[in-house]
Coordinates of C-alpha atoms in Angstrom, one line a residue:
X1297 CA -169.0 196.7 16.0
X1298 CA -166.4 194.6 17.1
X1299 CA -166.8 192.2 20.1
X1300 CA -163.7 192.2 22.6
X1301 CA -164.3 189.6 24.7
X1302 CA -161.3 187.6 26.2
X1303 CA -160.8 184.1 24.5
X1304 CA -161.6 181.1 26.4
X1305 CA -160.2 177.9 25.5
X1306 CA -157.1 176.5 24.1
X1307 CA -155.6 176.7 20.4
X1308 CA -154.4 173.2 19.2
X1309 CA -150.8 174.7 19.0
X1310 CA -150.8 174.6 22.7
X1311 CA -153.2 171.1 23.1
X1312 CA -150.0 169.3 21.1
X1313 CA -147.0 171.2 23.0
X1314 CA -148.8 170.0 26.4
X1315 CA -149.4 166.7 25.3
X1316 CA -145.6 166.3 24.0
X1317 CA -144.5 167.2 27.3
X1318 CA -146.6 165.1 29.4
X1319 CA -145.0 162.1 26.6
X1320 CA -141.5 163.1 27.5
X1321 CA -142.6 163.0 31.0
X1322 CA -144.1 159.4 30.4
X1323 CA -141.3 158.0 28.5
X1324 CA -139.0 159.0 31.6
X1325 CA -141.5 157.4 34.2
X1326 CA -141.1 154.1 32.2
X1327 CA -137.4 154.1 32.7
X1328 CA -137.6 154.6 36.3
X1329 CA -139.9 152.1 36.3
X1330 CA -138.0 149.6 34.5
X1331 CA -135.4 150.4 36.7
X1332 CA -137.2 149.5 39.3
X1333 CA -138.0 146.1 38.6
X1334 CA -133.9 145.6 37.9
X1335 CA -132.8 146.8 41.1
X1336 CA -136.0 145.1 42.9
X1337 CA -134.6 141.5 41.4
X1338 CA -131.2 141.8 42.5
X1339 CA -132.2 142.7 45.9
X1340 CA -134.7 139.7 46.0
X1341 CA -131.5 137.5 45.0
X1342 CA -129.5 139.5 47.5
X1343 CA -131.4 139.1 50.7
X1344 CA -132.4 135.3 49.6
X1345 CA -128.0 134.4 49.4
X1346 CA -127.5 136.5 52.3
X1347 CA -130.7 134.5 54.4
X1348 CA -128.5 131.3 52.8
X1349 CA -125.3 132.5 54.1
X1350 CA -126.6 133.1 57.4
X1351 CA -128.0 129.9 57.6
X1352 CA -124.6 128.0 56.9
X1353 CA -122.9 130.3 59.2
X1354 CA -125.4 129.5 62.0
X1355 CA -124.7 125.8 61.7
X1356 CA -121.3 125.8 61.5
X1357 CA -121.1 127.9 64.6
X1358 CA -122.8 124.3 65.9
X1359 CA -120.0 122.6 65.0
X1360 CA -117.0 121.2 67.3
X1361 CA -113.5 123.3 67.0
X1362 CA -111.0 120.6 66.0
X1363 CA -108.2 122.4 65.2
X1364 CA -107.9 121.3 61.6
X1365 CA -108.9 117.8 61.8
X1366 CA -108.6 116.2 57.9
X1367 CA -111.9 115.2 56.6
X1368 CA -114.0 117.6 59.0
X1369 CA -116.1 120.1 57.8
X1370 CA -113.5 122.6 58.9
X1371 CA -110.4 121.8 57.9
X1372 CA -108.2 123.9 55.7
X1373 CA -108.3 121.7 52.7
X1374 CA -106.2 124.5 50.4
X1375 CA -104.3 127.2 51.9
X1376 CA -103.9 128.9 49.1
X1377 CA -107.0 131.1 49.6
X1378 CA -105.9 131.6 53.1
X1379 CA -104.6 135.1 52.1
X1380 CA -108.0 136.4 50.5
X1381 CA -110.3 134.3 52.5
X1382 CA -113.3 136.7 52.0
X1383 CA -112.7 137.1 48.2
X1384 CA -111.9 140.9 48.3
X1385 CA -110.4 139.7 44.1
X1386 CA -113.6 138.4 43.3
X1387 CA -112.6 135.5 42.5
X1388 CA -115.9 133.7 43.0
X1389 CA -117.5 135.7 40.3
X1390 CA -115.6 133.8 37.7
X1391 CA -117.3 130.7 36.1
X1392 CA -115.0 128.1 37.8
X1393 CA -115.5 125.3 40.0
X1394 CA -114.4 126.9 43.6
X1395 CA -114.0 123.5 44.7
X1396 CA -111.6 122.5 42.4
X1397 CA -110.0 125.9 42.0
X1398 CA -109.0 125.7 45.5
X1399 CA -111.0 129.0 46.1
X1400 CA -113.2 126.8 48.7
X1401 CA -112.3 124.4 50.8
X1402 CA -115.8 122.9 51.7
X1403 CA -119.0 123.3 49.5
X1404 CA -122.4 121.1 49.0
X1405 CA -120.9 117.4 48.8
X1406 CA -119.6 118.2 52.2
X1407 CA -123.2 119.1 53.8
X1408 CA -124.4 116.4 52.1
X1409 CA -121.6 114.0 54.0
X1410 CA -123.0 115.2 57.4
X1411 CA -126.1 113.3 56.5
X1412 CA -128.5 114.0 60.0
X1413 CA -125.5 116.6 61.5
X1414 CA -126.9 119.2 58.5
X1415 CA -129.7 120.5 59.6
X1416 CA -129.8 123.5 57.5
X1417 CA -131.5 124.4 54.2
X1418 CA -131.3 121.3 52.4
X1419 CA -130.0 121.8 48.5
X1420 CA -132.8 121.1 47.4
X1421 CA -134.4 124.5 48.8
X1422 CA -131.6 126.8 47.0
X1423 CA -133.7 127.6 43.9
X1424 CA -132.7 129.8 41.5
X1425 CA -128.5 127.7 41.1
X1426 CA -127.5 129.1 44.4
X1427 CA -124.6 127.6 45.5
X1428 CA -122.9 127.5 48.8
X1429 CA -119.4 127.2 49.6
X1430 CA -117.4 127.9 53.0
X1431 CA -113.6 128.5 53.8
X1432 CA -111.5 128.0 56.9
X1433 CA -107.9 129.2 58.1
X1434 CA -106.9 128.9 61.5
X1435 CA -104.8 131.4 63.0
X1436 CA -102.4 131.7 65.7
X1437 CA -102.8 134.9 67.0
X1438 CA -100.0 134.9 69.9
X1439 CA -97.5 132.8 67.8
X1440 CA -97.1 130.0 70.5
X1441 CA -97.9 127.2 67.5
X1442 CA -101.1 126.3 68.9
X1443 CA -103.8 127.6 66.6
X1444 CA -106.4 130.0 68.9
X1445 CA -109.6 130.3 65.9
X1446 CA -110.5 129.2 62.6
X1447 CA -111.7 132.3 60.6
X1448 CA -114.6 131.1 58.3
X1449 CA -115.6 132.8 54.8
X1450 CA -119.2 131.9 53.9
X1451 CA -119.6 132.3 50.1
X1452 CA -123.1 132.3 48.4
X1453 CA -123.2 132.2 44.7
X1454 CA -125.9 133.0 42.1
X1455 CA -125.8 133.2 38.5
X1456 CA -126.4 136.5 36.6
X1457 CA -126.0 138.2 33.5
X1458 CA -123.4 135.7 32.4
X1459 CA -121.2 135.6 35.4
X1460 CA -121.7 134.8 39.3
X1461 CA -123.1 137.6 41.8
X1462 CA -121.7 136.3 45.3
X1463 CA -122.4 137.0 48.8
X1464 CA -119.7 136.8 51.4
X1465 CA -120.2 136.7 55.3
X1466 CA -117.2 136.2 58.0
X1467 CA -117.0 134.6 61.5
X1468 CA -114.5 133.0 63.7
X1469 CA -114.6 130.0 65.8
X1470 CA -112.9 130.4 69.2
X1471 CA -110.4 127.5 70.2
X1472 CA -112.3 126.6 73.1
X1473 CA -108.5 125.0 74.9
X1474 CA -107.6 128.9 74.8
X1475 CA -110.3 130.2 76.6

């Protein structure tokens, strides 16, 4: 006599179909995961140019308006990136000197010219080849030839995979004799 009881259990057929799933699911976990760590560096790098940026921006706002005084920290030393002040061409994600590209017109040596006026993140703080750069064009917004703001580009730089990342934030600095 036969016994017909239900089988309990598993067969190993299904024990190795299982476990090849939960391995496809694993191996897809890992590259989220890896992922993760990629996008969590770049923002770290990110919010560190961006807290850099700021902190530029926030001490020039200190500085005097001079209407494009030579050897200030706000003149207009090359027009020629009056016309893309804030980079839109990426320009700044190339490997050359901004400075001497005429991208920038002001970058470290001239915070380092202030002496005690800079009382911002000293270079020395910018771990990680950070570099900081600024631009200036004054504008004369009514077209009576006196100029009524400089509009400022901060650019913060960092090098990755090969190239530059970059970080731009934009202000302007009311002529204060227009008010």
């Amino acid at each position: 006599m036969r016994d017909h009881r239900p089988q309990r259990g598993f067969t190993l057929v299904e024990v190795m179909v299982a476990m090849a799933i939960m391995l496809i699911g694993a191996t897809g976990l890992m590259g989220l995961y890896s992922t993760g760590v990629v996008m969590n560096g770049e923002a770290r790098h990110l919010t560190r140019a961006t807290a850099i940026a700021e902190d530029l921006l926030n001490n020039i706002s200190l500085w005097p308006y001079q209407d494009n005084v030579a050897g200030t920290p706000l003149a207009n030393t090359s027009t020629a990136n009056d016309g893309d002040l804030g980079d839109t061409a990426f320009r700044f994600q190339t490997d050359a000197d901004p400075i001497a590209s005429g991208l920038a017109d002001h970058g470290e040596a001239d915070l380092a010219a202030l002496g005690v006026a800079w009382t911002g993140l000293p270079a020395s703080e910018l771990e990680g080849g950070y570099q900081r750069y600024w631009s200036v064009a004054y504008v004369d917004v009514d077209g009576d030839g006196v100029n009524d703001q400089a509009q400022i580009a901060v650019i913060v730089r960092w090098p990755q995979g090969g190239g530059w990342r970059r970080v731009v934030l934009l202000s302007a600095k009311l002529n204060p004799a227009r008010r």
